Amino acid sequence: MSVEVGEKVVGKVTGVKPFGAFVELPDGKSGLVHISEVANKFVEDINDHVKVNDEVKVKVLSVGDDGKISLSIKQAEKPKRQRKEQSPEDFEKKLSNFLKDSEERMSSIKRQAEARRGGR
């Protein structure tokens, strides 16, 4: 069984270097997860994310002519849920509530200022 680009498989971390992690794939071949493909945030120290013998789900990004396999842990994860698209009515309602709130707060501030001026 050879791996194909786009495929998601579970592999075992066999080595960790400052630039990435080597992962043994089910077919016995190894690939590299570059440090930029470990997590969806900046990874300062890869050792905070993976250790030797960890099982990780990876996505095959490329297979070079020389046999080098490029992998990604972050792309193998399910994508984050997209935010629901707001309807114009939802926006109008939020804007209306915001303006109402703002007017009430401004009135309250004006009353307090007038009370202070009148209390001198």
Tab-separated table of C-alpha atoms in Angstrom:
chain	number	residue	atom	x	y	z
A	1	MET	CA	0.000	0.000	0.000
A	2	SER	CA	1.526	3.325	-1.006
A	3	VAL	CA	0.322	6.640	0.361
A	4	GLU	CA	-1.348	9.141	-1.916
A	5	VAL	CA	-1.460	12.915	-1.774
A	6	GLY	CA	-4.516	14.099	0.171
A	7	GLU	CA	-4.860	10.836	2.073
A	8	LYS	CA	-5.258	10.937	5.862
A	9	VAL	CA	-3.581	8.165	7.840
A	10	VAL	CA	-2.446	7.417	11.378
A	11	GLY	CA	1.284	7.112	11.896
A	12	LYS	CA	3.804	6.823	14.703
A	13	VAL	CA	6.310	9.553	15.577
A	14	THR	CA	9.786	8.042	15.250
A	15	GLY	CA	11.889	11.149	15.711
A	16	VAL	CA	11.585	14.782	16.739
A	17	LYS	CA	13.936	17.531	15.568
A	18	PRO	CA	13.703	21.312	16.044
A	19	PHE	CA	12.382	21.647	12.465
A	20	GLY	CA	9.764	18.880	12.533
A	21	ALA	CA	8.766	15.332	13.351
A	22	PHE	CA	9.409	12.113	11.447
A	23	VAL	CA	6.367	9.859	11.225
A	24	GLU	CA	6.296	6.210	10.197
A	25	LEU	CA	3.275	5.509	8.011
A	26	PRO	CA	1.248	2.269	7.812
A	27	ASP	CA	3.129	1.162	4.669
A	28	GLY	CA	6.456	1.332	6.551
A	29	LYS	CA	7.620	4.504	4.813
A	30	SER	CA	8.467	7.633	6.775
A	31	GLY	CA	7.506	11.227	6.173
A	32	LEU	CA	8.244	14.592	7.721
A	33	VAL	CA	5.788	16.907	9.441
A	34	HIS	CA	7.433	20.325	9.200
A	35	ILE	CA	7.088	22.419	12.381
A	36	SER	CA	4.775	24.805	10.492
A	37	GLU	CA	2.352	21.909	9.888
A	38	VAL	CA	2.114	20.718	13.502
A	39	ALA	CA	-0.580	23.067	14.856
A	40	ASN	CA	-2.879	25.904	13.831
A	41	LYS	CA	-0.872	28.299	15.963
A	42	PHE	CA	2.785	29.305	16.190
A	43	VAL	CA	4.878	26.392	17.455
A	44	GLU	CA	7.922	27.599	19.344
A	45	ASP	CA	8.978	24.177	20.647
A	46	ILE	CA	7.785	21.126	18.751
A	47	ASN	CA	8.357	18.994	21.861
A	48	ASP	CA	5.327	20.692	23.419
A	49	HIS	CA	3.166	19.082	20.720
A	50	VAL	CA	4.606	15.665	19.797
A	51	LYS	CA	6.825	13.027	21.377
A	52	VAL	CA	8.507	9.894	20.017
A	53	ASN	CA	6.023	6.966	19.909
A	54	ASP	CA	2.974	9.273	19.755
A	55	GLU	CA	0.331	8.134	17.303
A	56	VAL	CA	-0.731	11.053	15.124
A	57	LYS	CA	-3.233	11.529	12.345
A	58	VAL	CA	-1.522	13.103	9.334
A	59	LYS	CA	-2.481	14.273	5.877
A	60	VAL	CA	-0.114	13.522	2.992
A	61	LEU	CA	0.795	16.850	1.380
A	62	SER	CA	3.238	15.635	-1.237
A	63	VAL	CA	5.342	12.718	-2.344
A	64	GLY	CA	8.512	13.824	-4.101
A	65	ASP	CA	10.205	12.092	-7.019
A	66	ASP	CA	12.977	11.277	-4.567
A	67	GLY	CA	10.461	9.493	-2.296
A	68	LYS	CA	10.342	12.215	0.366
A	69	ILE	CA	6.880	12.445	1.914
A	70	SER	CA	5.613	15.742	3.299
A	71	LEU	CA	2.945	15.469	5.998
A	72	SER	CA	0.655	17.736	8.016
A	73	ILE	CA	-0.917	17.179	11.409
A	74	LYS	CA	-2.911	20.410	11.395
A	75	GLN	CA	-4.497	19.709	8.000
A	76	ALA	CA	-5.517	16.220	9.120
A	77	GLU	CA	-7.736	17.675	11.821
A	78	LYS	CA	-11.360	18.390	11.096
A	79	PRO	CA	-11.780	21.996	10.014
A	80	LYS	CA	-13.163	24.382	12.593
A	81	ARG	CA	-16.881	25.052	12.242
A	82	GLN	CA	-17.526	28.037	10.079
A	83	ARG	CA	-19.455	30.888	11.638
A	84	LYS	CA	-23.053	31.058	10.584
A	85	GLU	CA	-23.609	33.762	8.007
A	86	GLN	CA	-25.629	36.592	9.560
A	87	SER	CA	-28.766	37.731	7.824
A	88	PRO	CA	-29.253	41.475	7.291
A	89	GLU	CA	-32.168	41.291	9.756
A	90	ASP	CA	-29.868	39.926	12.487
A	91	PHE	CA	-27.433	42.759	11.880
A	92	GLU	CA	-30.204	45.384	11.916
A	93	LYS	CA	-31.557	43.994	15.189
A	94	LYS	CA	-28.103	44.055	16.814
A	95	LEU	CA	-27.465	47.580	15.562
A	96	SER	CA	-30.844	48.754	16.852
A	97	ASN	CA	-30.167	47.226	20.289
A	98	PHE	CA	-26.702	48.791	20.366
A	99	LEU	CA	-28.045	52.254	19.517
A	100	LYS	CA	-30.810	51.939	22.123
A	101	ASP	CA	-28.253	50.899	24.762
A	102	SER	CA	-25.950	53.754	23.783
A	103	GLU	CA	-28.736	56.329	24.024
A	104	GLU	CA	-29.737	55.058	27.477
A	105	ARG	CA	-26.152	55.228	28.701
A	106	MET	CA	-25.598	58.710	27.269
A	107	SER	CA	-28.814	59.928	28.955
A	108	SER	CA	-27.638	58.465	32.241
A	109	ILE	CA	-24.245	60.168	31.917
A	110	LYS	CA	-25.908	63.512	31.081
A	111	ARG	CA	-28.220	63.243	34.111
A	112	GLN	CA	-25.256	62.517	36.383
A	113	ALA	CA	-23.304	65.482	34.976
A	114	GLU	CA	-26.298	67.802	35.433
A	115	ALA	CA	-26.777	66.577	38.993
A	116	ARG	CA	-23.137	67.319	39.790
A	117	ARG	CA	-23.370	70.807	38.284
A	118	GLY	CA	-26.570	71.549	40.148
A	119	GLY	CA	-25.132	70.213	43.413
A	120	ARG	CA	-22.284	72.780	43.623
